[in-house]
CSV table of C-alpha atoms in Angstrom, one decimal:
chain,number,residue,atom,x,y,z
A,154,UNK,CA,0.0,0.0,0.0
A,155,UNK,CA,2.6,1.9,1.1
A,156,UNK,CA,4.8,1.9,-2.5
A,157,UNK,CA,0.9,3.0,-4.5
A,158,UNK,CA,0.7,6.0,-2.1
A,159,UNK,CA,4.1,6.5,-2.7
A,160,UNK,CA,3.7,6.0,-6.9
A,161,UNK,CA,0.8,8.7,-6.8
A,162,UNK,CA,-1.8,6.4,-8.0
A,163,UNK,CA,-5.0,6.5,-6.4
A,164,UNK,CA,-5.9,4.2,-4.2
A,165,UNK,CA,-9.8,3.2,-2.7
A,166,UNK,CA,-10.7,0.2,-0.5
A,167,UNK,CA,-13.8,-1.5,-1.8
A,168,UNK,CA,-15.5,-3.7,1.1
A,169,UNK,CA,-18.5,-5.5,1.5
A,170,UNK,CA,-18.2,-5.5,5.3
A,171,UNK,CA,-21.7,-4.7,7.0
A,172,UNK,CA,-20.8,-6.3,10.2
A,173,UNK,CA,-19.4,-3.0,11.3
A,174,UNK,CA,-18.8,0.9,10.9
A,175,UNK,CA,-16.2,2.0,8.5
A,176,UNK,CA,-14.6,3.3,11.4
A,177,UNK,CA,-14.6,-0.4,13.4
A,178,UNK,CA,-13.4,-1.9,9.7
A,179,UNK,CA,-10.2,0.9,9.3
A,180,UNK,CA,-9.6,0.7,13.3
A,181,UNK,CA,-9.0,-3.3,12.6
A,182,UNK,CA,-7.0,-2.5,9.5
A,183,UNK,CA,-4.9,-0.1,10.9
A,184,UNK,CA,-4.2,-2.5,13.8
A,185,UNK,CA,-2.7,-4.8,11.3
A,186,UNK,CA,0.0,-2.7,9.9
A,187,UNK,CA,-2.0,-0.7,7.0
A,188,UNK,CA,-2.0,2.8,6.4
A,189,UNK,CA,-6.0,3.2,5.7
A,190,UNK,CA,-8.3,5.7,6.9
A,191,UNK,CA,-12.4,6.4,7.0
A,192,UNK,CA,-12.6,8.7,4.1
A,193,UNK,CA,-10.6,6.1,1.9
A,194,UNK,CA,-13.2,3.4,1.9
A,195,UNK,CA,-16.3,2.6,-0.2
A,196,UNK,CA,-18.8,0.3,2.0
A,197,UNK,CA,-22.2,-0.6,1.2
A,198,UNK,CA,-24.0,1.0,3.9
A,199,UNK,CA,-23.2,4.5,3.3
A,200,UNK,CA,-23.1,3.6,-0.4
A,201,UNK,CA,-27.0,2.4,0.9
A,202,UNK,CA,-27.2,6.1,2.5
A,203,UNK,CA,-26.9,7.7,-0.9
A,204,UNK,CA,-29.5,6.3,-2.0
A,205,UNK,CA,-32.2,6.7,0.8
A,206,UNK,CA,-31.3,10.4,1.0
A,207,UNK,CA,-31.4,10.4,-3.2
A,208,UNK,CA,-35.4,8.7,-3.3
A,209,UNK,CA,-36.4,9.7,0.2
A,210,UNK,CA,-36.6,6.4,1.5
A,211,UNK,CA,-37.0,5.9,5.6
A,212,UNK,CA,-35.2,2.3,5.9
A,213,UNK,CA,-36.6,-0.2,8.7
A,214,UNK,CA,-32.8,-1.8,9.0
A,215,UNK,CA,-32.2,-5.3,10.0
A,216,UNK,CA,-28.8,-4.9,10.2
A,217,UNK,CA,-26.1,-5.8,13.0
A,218,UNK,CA,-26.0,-3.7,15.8
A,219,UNK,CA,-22.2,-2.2,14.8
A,220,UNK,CA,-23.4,-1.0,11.4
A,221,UNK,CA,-26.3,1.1,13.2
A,222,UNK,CA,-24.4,3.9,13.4
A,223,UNK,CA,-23.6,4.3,9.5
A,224,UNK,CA,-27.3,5.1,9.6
A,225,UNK,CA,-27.6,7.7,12.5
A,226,UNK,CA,-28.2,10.9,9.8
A,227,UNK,CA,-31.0,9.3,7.9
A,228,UNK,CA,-34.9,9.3,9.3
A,229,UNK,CA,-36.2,5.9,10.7
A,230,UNK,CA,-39.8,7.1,11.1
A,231,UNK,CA,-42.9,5.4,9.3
A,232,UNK,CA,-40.6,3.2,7.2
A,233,UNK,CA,-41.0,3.6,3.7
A,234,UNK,CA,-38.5,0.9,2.6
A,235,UNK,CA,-36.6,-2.2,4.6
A,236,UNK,CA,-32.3,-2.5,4.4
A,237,UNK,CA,-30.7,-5.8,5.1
A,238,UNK,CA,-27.9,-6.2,6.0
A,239,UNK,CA,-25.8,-9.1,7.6
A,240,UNK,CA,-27.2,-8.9,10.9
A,241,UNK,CA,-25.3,-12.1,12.3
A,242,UNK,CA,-27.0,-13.0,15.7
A,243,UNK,CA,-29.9,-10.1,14.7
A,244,UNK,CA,-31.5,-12.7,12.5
A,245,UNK,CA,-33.6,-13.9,14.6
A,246,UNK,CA,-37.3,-15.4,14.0
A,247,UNK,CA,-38.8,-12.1,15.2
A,248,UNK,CA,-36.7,-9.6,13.6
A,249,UNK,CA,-37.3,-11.6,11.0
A,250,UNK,CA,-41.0,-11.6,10.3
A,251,UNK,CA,-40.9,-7.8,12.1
A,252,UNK,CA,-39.2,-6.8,8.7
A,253,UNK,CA,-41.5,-9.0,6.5
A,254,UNK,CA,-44.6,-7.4,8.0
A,255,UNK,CA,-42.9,-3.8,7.1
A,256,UNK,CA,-42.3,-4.9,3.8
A,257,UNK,CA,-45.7,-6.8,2.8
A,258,UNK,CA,-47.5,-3.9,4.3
A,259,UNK,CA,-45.8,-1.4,1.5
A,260,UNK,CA,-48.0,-0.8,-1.5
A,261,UNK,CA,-44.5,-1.3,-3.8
A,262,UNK,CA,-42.0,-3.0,-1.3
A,263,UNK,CA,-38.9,-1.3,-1.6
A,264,UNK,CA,-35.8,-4.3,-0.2
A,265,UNK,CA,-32.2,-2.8,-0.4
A,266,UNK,CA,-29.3,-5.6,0.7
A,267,UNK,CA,-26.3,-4.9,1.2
A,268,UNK,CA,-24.4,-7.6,-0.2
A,269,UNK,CA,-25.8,-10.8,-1.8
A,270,UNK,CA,-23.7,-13.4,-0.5
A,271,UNK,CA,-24.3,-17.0,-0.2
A,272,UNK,CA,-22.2,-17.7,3.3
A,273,UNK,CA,-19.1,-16.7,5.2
A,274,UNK,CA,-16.6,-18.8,7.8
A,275,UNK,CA,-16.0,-17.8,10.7
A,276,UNK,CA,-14.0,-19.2,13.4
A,277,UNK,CA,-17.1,-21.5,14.7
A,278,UNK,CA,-17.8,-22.3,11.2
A,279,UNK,CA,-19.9,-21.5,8.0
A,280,UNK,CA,-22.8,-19.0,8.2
A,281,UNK,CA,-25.3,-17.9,6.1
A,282,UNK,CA,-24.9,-14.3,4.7
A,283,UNK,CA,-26.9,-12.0,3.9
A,284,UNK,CA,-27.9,-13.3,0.5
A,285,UNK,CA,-29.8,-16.0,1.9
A,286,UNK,CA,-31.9,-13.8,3.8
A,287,UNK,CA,-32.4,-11.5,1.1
A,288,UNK,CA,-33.8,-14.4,-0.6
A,289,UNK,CA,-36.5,-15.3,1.8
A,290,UNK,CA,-37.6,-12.1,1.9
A,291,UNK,CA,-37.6,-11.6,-1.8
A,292,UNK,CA,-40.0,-15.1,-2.0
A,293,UNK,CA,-41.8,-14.2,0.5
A,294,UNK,CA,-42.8,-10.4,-0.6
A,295,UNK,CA,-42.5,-11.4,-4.5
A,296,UNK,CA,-40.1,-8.6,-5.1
A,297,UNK,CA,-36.6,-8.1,-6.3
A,298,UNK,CA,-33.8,-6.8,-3.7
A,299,UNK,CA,-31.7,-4.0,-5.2
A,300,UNK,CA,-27.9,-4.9,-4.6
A,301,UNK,CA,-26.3,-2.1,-2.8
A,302,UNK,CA,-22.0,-3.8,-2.6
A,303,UNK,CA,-20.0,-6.0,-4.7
A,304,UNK,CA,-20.2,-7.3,-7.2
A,305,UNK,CA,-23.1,-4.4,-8.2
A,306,UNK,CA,-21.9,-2.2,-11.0
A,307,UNK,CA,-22.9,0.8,-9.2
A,308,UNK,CA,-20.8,0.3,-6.6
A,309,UNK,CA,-17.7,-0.1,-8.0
A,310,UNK,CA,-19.0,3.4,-10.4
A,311,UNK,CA,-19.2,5.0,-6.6
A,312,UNK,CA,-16.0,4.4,-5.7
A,313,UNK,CA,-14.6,5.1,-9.2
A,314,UNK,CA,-16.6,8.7,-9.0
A,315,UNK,CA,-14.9,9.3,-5.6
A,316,UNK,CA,-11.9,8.8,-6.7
A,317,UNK,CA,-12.4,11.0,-10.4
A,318,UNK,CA,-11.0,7.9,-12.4
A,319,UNK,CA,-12.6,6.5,-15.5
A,320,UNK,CA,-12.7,2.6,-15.5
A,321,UNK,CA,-10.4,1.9,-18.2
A,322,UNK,CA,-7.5,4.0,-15.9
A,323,UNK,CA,-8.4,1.9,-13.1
A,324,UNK,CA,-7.2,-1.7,-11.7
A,325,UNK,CA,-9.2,-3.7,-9.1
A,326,UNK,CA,-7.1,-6.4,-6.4
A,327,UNK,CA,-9.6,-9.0,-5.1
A,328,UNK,CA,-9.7,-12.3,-4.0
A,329,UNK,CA,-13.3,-12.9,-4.8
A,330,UNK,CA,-13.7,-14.2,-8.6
A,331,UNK,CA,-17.5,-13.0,-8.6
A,332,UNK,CA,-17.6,-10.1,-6.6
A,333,UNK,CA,-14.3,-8.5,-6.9
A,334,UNK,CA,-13.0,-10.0,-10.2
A,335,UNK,CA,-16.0,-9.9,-12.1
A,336,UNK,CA,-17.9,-6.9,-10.4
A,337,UNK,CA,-15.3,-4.6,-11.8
A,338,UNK,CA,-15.2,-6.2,-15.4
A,339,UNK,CA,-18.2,-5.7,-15.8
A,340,UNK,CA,-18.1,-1.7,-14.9
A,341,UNK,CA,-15.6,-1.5,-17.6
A,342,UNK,CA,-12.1,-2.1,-15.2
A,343,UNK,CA,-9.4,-4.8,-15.7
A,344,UNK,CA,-9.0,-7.5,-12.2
A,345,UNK,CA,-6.3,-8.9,-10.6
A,346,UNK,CA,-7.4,-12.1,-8.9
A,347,UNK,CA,-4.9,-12.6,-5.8
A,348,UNK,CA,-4.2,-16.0,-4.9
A,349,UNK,CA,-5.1,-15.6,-1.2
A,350,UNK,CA,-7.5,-15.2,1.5
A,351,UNK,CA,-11.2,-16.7,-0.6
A,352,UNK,CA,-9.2,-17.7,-3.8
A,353,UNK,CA,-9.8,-21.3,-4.6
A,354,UNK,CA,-8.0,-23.2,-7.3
A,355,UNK,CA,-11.3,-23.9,-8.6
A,356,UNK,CA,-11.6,-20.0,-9.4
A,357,UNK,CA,-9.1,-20.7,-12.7
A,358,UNK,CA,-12.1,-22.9,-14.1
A,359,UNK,CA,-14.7,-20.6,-13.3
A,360,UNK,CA,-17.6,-20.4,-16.1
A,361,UNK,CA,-18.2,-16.9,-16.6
A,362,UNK,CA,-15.2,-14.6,-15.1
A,363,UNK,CA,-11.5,-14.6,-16.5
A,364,UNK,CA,-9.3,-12.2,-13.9
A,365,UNK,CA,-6.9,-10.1,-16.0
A,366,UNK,CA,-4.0,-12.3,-14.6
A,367,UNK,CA,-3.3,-13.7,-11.6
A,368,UNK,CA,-1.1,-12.3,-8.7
A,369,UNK,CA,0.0,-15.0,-5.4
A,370,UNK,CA,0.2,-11.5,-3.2
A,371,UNK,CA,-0.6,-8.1,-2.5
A,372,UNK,CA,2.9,-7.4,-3.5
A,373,UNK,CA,3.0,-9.2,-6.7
A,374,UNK,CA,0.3,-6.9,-7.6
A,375,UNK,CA,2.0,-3.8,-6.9
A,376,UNK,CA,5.1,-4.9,-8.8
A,377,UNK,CA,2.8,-5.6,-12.0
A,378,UNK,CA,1.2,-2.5,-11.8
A,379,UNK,CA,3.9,-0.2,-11.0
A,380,UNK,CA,5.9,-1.9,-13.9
A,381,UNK,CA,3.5,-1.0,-16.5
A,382,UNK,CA,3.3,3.0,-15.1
B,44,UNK,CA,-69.0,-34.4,6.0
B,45,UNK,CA,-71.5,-36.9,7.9
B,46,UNK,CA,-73.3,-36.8,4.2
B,47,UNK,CA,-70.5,-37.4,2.7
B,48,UNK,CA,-69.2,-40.6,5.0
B,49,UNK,CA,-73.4,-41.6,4.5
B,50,UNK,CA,-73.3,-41.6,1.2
B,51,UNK,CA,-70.5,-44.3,0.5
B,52,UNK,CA,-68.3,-42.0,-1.6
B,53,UNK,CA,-63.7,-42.1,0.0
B,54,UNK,CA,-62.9,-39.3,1.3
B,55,UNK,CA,-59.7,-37.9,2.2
B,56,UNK,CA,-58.4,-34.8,4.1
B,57,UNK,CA,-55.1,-32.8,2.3
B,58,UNK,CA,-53.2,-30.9,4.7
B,59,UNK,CA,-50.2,-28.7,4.8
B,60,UNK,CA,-50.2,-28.2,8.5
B,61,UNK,CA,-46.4,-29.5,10.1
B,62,UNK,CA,-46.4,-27.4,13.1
B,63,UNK,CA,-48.4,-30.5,14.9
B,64,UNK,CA,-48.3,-34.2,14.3
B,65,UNK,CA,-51.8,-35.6,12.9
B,66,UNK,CA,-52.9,-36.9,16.1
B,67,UNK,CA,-52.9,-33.5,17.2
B,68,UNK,CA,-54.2,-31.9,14.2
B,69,UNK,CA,-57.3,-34.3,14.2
B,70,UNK,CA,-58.2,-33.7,18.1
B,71,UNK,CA,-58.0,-30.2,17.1
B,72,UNK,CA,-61.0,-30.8,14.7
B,73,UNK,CA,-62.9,-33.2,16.2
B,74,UNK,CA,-63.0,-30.5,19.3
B,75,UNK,CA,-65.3,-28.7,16.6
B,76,UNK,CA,-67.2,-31.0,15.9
B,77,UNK,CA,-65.5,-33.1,12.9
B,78,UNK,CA,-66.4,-36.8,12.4
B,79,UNK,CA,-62.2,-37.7,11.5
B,80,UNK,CA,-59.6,-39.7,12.3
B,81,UNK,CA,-55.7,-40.1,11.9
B,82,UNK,CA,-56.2,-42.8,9.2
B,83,UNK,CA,-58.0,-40.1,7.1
B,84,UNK,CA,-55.4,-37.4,6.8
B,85,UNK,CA,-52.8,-37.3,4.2
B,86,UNK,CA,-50.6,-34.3,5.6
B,87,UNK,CA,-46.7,-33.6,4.7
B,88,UNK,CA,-44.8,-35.1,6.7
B,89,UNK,CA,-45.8,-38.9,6.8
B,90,UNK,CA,-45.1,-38.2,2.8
B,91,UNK,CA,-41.6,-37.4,3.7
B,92,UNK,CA,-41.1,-40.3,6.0
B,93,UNK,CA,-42.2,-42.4,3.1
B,94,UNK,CA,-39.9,-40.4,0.8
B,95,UNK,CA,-36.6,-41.1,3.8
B,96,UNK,CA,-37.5,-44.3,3.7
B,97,UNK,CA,-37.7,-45.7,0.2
B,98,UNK,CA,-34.5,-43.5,-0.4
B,99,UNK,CA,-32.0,-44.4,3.1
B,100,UNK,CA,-32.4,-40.8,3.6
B,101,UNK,CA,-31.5,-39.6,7.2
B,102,UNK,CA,-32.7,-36.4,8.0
B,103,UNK,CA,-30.8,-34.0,9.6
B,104,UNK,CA,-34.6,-32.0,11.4
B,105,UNK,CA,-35.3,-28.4,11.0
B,106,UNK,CA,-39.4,-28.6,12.1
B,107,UNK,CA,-41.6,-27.6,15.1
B,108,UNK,CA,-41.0,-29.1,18.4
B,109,UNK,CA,-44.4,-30.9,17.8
B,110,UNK,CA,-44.1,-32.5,14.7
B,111,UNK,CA,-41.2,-34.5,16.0
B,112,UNK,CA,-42.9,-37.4,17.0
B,113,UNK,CA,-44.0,-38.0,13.4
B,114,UNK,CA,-40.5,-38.8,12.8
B,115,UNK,CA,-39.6,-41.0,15.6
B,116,UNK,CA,-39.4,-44.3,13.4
B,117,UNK,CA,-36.7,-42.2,11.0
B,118,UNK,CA,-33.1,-42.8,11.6
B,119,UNK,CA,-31.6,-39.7,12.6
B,120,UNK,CA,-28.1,-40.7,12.7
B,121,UNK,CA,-25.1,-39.2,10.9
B,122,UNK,CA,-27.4,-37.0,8.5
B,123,UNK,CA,-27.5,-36.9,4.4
B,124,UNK,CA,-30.2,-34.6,4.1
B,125,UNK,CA,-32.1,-32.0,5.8
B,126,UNK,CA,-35.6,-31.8,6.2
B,127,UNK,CA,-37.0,-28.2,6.6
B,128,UNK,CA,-40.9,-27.4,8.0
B,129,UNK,CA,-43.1,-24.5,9.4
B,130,UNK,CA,-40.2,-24.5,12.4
B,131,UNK,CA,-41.4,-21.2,13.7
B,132,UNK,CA,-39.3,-20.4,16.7
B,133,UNK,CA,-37.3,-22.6,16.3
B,134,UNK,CA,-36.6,-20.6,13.4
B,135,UNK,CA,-33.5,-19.0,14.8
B,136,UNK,CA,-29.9,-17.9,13.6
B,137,UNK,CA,-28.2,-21.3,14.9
B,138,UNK,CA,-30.7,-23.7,13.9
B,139,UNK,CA,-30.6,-21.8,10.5
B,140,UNK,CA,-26.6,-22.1,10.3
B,141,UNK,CA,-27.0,-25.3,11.5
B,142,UNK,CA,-29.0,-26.9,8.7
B,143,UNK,CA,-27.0,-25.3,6.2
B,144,UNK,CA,-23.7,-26.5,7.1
B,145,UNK,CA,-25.3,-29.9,7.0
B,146,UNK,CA,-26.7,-29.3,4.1
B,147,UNK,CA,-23.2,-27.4,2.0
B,148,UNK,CA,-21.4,-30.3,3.9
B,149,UNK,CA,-23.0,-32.9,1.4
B,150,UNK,CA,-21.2,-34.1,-1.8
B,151,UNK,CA,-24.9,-33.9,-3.4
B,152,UNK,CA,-27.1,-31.8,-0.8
B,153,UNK,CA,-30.4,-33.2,-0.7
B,154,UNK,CA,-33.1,-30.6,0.8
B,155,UNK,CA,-36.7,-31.6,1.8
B,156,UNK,CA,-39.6,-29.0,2.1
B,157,UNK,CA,-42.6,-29.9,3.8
B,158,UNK,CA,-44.0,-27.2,1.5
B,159,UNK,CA,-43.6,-24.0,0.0
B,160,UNK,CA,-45.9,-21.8,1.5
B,161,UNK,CA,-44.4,-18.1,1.7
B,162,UNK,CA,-46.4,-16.7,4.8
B,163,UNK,CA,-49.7,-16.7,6.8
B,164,UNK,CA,-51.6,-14.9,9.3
B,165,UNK,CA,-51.5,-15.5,13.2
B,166,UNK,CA,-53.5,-13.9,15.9
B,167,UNK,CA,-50.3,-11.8,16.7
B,168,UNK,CA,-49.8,-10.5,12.9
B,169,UNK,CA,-48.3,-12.1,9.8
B,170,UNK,CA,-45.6,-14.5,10.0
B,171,UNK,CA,-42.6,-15.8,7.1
B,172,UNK,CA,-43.7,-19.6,6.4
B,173,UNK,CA,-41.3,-22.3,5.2
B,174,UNK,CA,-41.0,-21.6,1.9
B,175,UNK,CA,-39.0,-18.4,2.7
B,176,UNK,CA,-36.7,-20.2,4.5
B,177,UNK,CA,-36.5,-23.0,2.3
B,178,UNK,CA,-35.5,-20.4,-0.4
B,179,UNK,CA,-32.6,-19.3,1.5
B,180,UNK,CA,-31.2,-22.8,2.0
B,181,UNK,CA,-31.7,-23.4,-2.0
B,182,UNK,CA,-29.5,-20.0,-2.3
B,183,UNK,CA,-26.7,-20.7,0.1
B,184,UNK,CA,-26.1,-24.1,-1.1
B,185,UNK,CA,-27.2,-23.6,-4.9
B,186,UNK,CA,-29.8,-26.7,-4.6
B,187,UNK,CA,-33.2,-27.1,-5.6
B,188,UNK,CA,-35.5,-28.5,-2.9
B,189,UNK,CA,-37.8,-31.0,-3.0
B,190,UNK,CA,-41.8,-29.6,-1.8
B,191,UNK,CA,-43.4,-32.6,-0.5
B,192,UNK,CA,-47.2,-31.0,0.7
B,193,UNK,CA,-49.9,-28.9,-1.6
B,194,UNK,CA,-49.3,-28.3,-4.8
B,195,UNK,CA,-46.5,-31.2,-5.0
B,196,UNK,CA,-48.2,-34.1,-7.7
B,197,UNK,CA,-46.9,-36.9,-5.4
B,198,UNK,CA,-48.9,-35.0,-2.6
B,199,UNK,CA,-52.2,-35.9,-4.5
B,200,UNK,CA,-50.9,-38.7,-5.9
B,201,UNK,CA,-50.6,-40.1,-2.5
B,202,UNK,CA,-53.7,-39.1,-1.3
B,203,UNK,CA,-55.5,-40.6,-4.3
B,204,UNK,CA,-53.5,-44.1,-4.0
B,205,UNK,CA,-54.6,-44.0,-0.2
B,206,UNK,CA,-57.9,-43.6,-1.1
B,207,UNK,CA,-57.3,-46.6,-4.1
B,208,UNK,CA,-58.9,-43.9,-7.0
B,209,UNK,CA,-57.8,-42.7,-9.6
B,210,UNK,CA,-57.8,-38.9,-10.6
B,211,UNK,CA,-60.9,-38.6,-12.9
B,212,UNK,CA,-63.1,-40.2,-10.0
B,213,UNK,CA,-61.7,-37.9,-7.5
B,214,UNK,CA,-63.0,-34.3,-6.8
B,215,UNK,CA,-61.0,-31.3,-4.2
B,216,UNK,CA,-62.7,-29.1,-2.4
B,217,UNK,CA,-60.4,-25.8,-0.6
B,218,UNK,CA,-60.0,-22.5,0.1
B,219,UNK,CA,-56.0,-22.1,-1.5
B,220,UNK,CA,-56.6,-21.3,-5.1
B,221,UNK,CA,-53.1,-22.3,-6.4
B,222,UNK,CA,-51.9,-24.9,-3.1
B,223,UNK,CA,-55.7,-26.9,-3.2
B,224,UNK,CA,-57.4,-26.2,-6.8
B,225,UNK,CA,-54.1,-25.8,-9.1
B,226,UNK,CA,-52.3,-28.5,-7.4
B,227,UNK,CA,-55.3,-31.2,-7.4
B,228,UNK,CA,-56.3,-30.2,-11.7
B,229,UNK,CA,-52.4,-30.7,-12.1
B,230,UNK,CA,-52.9,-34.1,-11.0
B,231,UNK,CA,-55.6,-34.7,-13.2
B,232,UNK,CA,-58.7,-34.2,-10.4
B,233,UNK,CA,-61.4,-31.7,-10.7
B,234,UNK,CA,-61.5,-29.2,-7.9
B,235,UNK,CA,-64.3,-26.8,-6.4
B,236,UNK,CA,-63.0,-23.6,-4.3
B,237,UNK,CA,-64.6,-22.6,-1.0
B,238,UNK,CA,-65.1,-18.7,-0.7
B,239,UNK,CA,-64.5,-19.1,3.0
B,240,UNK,CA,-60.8,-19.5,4.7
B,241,UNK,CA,-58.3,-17.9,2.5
B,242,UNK,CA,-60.4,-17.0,-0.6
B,243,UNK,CA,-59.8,-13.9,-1.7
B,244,UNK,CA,-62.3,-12.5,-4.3
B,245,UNK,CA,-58.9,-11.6,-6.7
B,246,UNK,CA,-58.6,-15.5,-6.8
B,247,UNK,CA,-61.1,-15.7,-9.6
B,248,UNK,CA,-59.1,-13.5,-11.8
B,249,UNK,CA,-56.1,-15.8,-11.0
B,250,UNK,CA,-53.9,-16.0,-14.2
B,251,UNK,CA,-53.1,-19.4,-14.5
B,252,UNK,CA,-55.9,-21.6,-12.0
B,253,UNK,CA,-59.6,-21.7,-12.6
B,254,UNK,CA,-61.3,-24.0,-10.5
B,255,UNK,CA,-64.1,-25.9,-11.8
B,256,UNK,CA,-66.9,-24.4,-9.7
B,257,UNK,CA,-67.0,-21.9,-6.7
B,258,UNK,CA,-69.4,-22.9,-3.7
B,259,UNK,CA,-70.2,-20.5,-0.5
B,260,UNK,CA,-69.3,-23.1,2.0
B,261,UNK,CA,-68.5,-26.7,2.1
B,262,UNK,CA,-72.2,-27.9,2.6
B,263,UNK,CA,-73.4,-26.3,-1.0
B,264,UNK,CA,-69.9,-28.4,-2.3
B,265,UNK,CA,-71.7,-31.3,-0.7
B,266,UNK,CA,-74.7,-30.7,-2.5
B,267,UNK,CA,-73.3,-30.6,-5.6
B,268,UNK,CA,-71.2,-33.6,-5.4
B,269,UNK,CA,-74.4,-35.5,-4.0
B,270,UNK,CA,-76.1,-34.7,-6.6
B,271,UNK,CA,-74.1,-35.7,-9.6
B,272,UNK,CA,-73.9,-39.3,-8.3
């Protein structure tokens, strides 16, 4: 990170983390060893925010407590709208069917996610994202969830607009074929695929999305891109 | 139904209820007043046993507390497949997390849905029924379920074997327009709809289900049938 600050280049952190604030997610970050802050991160809920401020929406959110905050500037009141997030232990039967009844009882149901994934490990083992929710609540309210995260083109435009780059100048690093790799191909960017963290082998085979090339590190990807400056 | 029994004509009650084993279900009617007995129900989730059995499936249980028992001749042991019902609270975040790592755990997950329904109405407000979370489980684990239950063909199928008729001699009667009427004509049965229960008077402008006659209640569908004989 250090050596593309260094180079000029602009640099943006695309996460789909909704388990926490920005602030939590850069806190951890920075904890690590990387030089990160707040205003250099595009996350789906305030990506989310845009949009309820842009259509006057008032979300009923079933989200994790930690994310609550990203929400604290827009009006709860009457809800208009429902935003799901991963809410972890907040998916419970009640919240559950709370949200449903919010949602059924809207003349045109409004259902924002942010994220769509399937499931995630954690140290106890596998559990189900938020996709999975999304999807009951889609079936149950016969309605289509808009996609606020990766791999959703308009995300990836977001963070491209905050940084003023046009896709073809920019480069995204992911480990996720679909939702890094492919989310940015298909707003128009090249992908590295980094052979870490969710990469599987597998991912070389995969059907519809072909990474740019393939990097085994961070680093490797630096050295590529910096070479071809 | 005494007219019915008097007249000489099988008969045969469909249910989708799997919050209670049969034996409960029928005390419950015979409290009001409903000549019927265990013997006479075909409900979902004897049709599953039948399905674990003829297959060596061993369910791993996502159900109601109560509807247990209907499963006590199953063998539970060391799981390849998940059975999923109207679990209500037990509904929750682990039990969810739980069935799915059973399920993503499989070389070829095998998912059993004691129907699809996508909500109903309680005394306390509207409530997500096991088709939502049978949808989230397909997502996660990118598997189709099986719906054993209304509208399923077997479902009917079953009912019309128990009875020892076939189709063309059999006749439905129920309120669900698509889970009673569509399902039974799909099998090859004619079938009346009650505009009492859940009949809603958009039902008869349903797109795709057009029941062969509406009756008030299920004493004029008595009359009908009576009278054709």
């Amino acid at each position: 990170l250090n050596r593309i600050k260094a180079s000029g280049l602009k640099l943006r952190f695309c996460t789909n983390e909704t388990q926490a604030t920005r602030e939590k997610f850069v806190k951890k970050l920075q904890g690590m060893g990387f030089d990160i802050s707040v205003a250099e991160v595009t996350a789906p809920a305030p990506a989310a925010c845009r949009i309820l401020k842009e259509r006057s929406l008032r979300p009923h959110l079933l989200v994790h407590n930690d994310l609550v905050p990203e929400f604290a500037e827009i009006d709860k009141a009457n809800p208009n709208c429902v935003v799901i997030g991963d809410a972890a232990e907040n998916f419970t039967y009640a919240n559950l069917n709370e949200a449903f009844r919010v949602l059924i009882g809207m003349e045109k149901p409004v259902l924002i996610s942010l994220g769509r994934g399937r499931y995630y490990k954690e140290t106890d083992g596998l559990k189900l994202d938020v996709g999975a929710y999304m999807k009951a609540l889609e079936y149950a309210c016969d309605v289509q969830a808009e996609v606020v995260g990766k791999p959703a083109k308009t995300f990836f435009e977001s963070a491209l607009a905050e940084m003023g780059v046009p896709p073809q100048q920019a480069i995204m690093i992911g480990d996720d074929i679909v939702n890094d790799v492919g989310g940015a191909q298909q707003c128009g960017m090249r992908a590295l695929q980094v052979r870490t963290g969710k990469y599987r082998p597998c991912d070389e085979n995969h059907p519809h999305v072909k990474p740019d090339a393939y990097v085994n590190n961070l680093a490797e990807a630096v050295d590529i891109i910096l070479q071809q400056l």
